[in-house]
Short mmCIF file of C-alpha atoms in Angstrom, two decimals:
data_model
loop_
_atom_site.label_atom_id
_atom_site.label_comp_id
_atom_site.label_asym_id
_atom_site.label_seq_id
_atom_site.Cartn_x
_atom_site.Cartn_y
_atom_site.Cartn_z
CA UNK W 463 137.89 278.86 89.96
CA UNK W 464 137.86 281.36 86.89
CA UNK W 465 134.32 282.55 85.77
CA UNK W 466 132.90 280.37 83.00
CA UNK W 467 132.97 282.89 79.61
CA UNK W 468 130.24 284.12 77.68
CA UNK W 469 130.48 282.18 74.21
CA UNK W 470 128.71 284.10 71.23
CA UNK W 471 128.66 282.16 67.82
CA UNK W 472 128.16 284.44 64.80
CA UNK W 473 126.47 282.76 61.63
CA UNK W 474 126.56 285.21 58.37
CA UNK W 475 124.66 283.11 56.14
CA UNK W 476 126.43 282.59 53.10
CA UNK W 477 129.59 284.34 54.01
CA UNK W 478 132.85 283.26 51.12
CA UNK W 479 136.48 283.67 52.03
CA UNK W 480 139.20 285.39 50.83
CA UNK W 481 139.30 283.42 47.56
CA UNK W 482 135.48 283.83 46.77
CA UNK W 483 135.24 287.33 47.61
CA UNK W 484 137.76 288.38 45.07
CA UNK W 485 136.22 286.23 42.31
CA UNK W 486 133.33 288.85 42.87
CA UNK W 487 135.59 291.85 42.47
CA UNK W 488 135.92 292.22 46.44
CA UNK W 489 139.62 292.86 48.21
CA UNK W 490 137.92 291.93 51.68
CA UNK W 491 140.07 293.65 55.09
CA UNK W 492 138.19 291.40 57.27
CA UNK W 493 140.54 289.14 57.99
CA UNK W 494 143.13 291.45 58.70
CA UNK W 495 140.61 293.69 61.34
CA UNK W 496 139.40 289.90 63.25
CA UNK W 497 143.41 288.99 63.86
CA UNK W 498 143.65 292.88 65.13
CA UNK W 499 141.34 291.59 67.66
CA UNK W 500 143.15 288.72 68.68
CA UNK W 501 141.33 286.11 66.34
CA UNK W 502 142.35 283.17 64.63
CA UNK W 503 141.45 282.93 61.17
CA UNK W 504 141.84 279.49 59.43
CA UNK W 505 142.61 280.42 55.73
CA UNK W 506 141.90 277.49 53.82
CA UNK W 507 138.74 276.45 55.45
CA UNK W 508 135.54 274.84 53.89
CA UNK W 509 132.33 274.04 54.93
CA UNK W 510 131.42 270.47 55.28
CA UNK W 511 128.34 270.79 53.64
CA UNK W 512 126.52 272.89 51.34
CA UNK W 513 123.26 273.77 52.87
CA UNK W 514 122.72 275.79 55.86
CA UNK W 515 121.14 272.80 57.79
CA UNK W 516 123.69 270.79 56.88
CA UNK W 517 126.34 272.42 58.13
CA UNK W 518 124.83 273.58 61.26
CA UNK W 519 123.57 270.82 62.28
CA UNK W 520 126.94 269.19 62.02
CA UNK W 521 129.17 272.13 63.65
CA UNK W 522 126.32 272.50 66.37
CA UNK W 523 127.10 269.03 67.56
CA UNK W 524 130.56 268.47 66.62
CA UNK W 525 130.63 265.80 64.22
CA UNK W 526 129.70 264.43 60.96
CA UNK W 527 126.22 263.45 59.94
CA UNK W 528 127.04 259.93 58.47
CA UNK W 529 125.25 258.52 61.04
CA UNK W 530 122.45 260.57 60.67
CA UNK W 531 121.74 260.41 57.02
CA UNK W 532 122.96 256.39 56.86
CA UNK W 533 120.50 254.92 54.40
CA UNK W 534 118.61 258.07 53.42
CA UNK W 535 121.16 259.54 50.71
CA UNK W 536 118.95 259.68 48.21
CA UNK W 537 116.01 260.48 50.67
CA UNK W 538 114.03 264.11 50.24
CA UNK W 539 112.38 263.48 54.18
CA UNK W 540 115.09 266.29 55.55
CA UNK W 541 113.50 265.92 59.14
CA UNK W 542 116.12 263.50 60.54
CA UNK W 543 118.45 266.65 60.17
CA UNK W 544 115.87 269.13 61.34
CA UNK W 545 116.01 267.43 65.23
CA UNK W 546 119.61 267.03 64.95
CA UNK W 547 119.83 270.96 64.38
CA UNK W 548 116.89 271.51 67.60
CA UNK W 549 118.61 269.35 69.77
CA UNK W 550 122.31 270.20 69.18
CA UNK W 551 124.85 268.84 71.32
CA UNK W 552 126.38 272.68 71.96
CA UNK W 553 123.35 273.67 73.70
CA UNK W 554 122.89 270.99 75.73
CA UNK W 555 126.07 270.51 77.22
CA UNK W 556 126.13 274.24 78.21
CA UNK W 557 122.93 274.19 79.13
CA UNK W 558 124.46 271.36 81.79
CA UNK W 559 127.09 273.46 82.31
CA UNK W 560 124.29 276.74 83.87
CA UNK W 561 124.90 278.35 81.06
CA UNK W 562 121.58 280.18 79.42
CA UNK W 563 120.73 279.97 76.07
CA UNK W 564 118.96 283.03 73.90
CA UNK W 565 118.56 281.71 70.31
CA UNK W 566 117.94 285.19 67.37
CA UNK W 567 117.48 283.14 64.91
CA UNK W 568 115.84 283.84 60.97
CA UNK W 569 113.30 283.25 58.88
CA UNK W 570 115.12 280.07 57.95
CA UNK W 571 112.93 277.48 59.10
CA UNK W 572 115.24 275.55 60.89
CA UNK W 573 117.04 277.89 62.78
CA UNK W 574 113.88 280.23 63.83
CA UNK W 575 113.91 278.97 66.90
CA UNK W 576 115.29 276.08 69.58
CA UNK W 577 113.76 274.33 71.75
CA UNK W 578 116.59 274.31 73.69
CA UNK W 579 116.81 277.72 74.23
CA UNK W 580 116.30 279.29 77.70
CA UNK W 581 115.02 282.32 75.29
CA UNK W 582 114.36 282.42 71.69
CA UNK W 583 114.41 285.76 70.09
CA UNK W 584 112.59 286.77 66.44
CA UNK W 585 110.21 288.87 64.94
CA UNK W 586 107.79 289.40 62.26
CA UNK W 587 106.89 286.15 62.66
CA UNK W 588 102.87 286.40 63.14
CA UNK W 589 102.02 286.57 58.97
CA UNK W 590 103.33 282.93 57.36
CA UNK W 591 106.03 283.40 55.32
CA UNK W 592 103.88 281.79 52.08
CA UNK W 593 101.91 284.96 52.66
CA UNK W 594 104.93 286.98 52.53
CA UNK W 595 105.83 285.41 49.15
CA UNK W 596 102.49 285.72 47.75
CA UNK W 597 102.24 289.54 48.61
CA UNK W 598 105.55 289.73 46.53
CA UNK W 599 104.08 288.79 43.51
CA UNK W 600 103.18 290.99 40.54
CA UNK W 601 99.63 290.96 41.66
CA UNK W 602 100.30 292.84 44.51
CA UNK W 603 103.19 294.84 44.33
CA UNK W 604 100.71 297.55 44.44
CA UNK W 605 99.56 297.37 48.11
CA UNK W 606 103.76 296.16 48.99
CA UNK W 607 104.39 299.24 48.34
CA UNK W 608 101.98 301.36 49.40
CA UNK W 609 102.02 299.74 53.17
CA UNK W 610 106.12 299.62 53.41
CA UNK W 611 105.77 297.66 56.36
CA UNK W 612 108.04 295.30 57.75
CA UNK W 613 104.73 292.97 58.31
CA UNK W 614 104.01 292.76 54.67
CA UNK W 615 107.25 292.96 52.72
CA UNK W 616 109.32 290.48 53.26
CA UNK W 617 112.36 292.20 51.91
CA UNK W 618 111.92 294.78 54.70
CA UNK W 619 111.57 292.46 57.06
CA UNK W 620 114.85 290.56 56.68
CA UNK W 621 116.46 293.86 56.78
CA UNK W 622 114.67 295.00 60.16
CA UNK W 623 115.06 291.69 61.74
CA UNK W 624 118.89 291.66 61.25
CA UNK W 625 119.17 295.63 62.66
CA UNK W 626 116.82 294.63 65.62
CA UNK W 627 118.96 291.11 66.54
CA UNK W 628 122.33 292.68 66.57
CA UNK W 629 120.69 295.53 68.72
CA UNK W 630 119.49 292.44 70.87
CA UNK W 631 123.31 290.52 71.28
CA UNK W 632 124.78 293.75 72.02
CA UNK W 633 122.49 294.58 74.69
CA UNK W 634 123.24 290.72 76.22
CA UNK W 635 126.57 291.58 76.45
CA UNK W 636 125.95 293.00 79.89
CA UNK W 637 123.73 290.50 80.91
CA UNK W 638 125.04 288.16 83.95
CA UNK W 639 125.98 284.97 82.93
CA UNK W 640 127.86 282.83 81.88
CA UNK W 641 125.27 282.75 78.60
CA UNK W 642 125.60 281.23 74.88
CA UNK W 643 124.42 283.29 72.55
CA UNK W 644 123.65 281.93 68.48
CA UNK W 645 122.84 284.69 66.02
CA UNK W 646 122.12 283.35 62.58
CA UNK W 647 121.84 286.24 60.08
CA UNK W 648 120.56 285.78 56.50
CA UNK W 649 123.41 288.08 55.11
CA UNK W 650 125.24 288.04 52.62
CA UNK W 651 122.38 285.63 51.39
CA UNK W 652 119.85 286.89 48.99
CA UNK W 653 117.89 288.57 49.24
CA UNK W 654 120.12 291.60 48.77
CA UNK W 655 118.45 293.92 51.15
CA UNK W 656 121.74 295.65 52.35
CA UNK W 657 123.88 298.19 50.04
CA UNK W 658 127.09 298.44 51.29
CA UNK W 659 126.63 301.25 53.63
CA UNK W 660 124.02 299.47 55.35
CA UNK W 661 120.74 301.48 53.89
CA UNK W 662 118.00 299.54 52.37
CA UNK W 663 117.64 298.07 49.18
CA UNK W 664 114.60 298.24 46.94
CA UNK W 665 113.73 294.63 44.97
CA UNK W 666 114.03 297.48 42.07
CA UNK W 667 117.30 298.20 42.72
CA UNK W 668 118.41 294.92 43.30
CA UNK W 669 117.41 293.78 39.95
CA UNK W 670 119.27 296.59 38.36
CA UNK W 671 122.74 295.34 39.88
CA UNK W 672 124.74 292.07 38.88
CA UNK W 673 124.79 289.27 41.36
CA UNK W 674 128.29 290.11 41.82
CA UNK W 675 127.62 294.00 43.00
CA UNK W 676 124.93 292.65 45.48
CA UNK W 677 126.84 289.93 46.82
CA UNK W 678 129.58 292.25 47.53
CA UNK W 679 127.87 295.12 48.93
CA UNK W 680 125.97 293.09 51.14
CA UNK W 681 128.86 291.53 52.00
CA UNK W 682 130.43 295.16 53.24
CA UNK W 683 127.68 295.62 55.28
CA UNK W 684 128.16 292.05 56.51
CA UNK W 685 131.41 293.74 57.39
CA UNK W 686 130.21 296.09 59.26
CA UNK W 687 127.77 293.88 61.24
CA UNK W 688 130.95 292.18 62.60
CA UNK W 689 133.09 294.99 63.43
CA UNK W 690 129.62 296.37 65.53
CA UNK W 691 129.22 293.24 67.48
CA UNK W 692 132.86 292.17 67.78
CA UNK W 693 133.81 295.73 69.32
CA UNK W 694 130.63 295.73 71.36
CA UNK W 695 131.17 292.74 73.37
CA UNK W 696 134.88 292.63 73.60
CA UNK W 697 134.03 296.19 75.09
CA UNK W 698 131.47 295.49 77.34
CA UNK W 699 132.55 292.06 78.43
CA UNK W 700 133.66 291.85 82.51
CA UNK W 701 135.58 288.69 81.31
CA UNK W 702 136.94 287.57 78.10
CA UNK W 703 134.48 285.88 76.11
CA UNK W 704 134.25 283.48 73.19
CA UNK W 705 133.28 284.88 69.85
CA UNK W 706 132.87 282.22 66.84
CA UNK W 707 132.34 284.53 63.78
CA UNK W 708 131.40 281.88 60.92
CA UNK W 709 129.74 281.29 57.22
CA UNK W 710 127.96 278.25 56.92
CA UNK W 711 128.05 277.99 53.60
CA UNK W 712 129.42 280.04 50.42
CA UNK W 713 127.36 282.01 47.84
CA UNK W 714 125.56 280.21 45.30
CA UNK W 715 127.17 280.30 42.19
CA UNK W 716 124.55 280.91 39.49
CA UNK W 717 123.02 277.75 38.16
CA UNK W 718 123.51 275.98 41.04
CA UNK W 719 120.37 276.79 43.46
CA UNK W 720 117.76 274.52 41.82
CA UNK W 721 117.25 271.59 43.85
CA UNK W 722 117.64 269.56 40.55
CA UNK W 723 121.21 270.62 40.83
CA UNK W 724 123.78 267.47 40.58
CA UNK W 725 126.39 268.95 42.93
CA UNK W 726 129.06 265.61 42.11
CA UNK W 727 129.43 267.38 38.57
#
């Protein structure tokens, strides 16, 4: 009997195809590195959904969410989802299957961490992210950037937690397993912490770019995120392994965040 693989499932958070990228001004040579590697990339693909939850919930068990959201379409109680995302079909089953779990997930509610998981994997998490957003207001941008710590400023944080997690799949990689391994990143979502050659990004800075120069240099170092941990584990790998490289969702396009947005128009 052939060893069970190691399955790794890649969420860049926000992530557009080919089509998106060059409304932003981007001629993106992803595509043409992943089928290097031996990859199949769908080319017209959409999400099902257009929130993060959403779409997770529904690719992490393999189906639709009719049945979970019958009757509450016009309902704001988003919990029904929430335990459909924590107790995803995927991990079960492999769980079943002795496979272990590790979970890196964000500061995205949802996906911080599963209960699922054999081991869940994130940091920074001690100071409430309300706190977080609180310290980034005018009032004390002062003392944000005085103490340009990673415990205070949230910006910094996103941008050390991705860096540390893709540190952390890489060194799984020679881990015994067989193991599933999620990695949700919060890139290329805003905030735009990332310029293209991976350095950090001052909120300053940020604001002095268009949406469309962020999004695409974060983006490029989204780009180079996957190349690291694509090359990483096919390379270190005893066995060929599984590797789901995905966006959940597309970027925003402006106007459209507000939850009063009416997506049907």
């Amino acid at each position: 009997v052939s060893a069970k693989p190691d399955i790794y499932y890649l969420v860049f958070d926000r992530y557009g195809d080919d089509q998106t990228a060059r409304a932003y001004g981007l001629d993106n040579d992803i595509d043409e590195y992943l089928t290097g590697k031996g990859f199949y990339v769908p080319r017209a693909s959409r999400s099902n959904y257009i929130k993060t939850v959403l779409s997770l919930s529904s690719s992490l068990n393999a189906e639709y969410l009719d049945e979970v959201v019958r009757g509450r379409e016009r309902s704001s109680d988003w919990f029904p989802v929430y335990k459909h995302l924590w107790h995803h079909r995927v991990g079960a089953f492999l769980r079943s299957q002795g496979y272990s779990y590790t979970h890196l997930g964000s500061w995205y509610y949802p996906t911080s961490e599963n209960p699922q998981a054999t081991r869940n994997v994130n940091y920074y998490t001690i100071v409430p992210r309300k706190v977080l957003q609180l310290l980034d207001s005018v009032a004390f941008s002062p003392l944000e950037r005085a103490v340009p710590s990673p415990w205070l400023n949230e910006r910094l944080q996103n941008w050390h937690r991705v860096r540390r997690q893709l540190d952390d799949v890489l060194d799984l990689v020679a881990t015994p397993g067989p193991k599933f391994v999620f990695l949700h990143v919060l890139v290329p979502h805003p905030p735009y912490v990332f310029g293209r050659d991976g350095s950090y990004v001052t909120k300053s800075e940020e604001r002095q770019r268009s949406f469309a120069e962020n999004y695409t240099n974060q983006t490029l170092a989204a780009n180079t995120m996957i190349r690291r941990l694509v090359d990483g584990i096919l390379r270190g790998s005893p066995t060929p392994p599984v590797i789901i490289v995905q966006g959940d969702e597309g970027p925003y396009p402006p106007g459209t965040a507000r939850d009063t947005f009416d997506w049907r128009t």
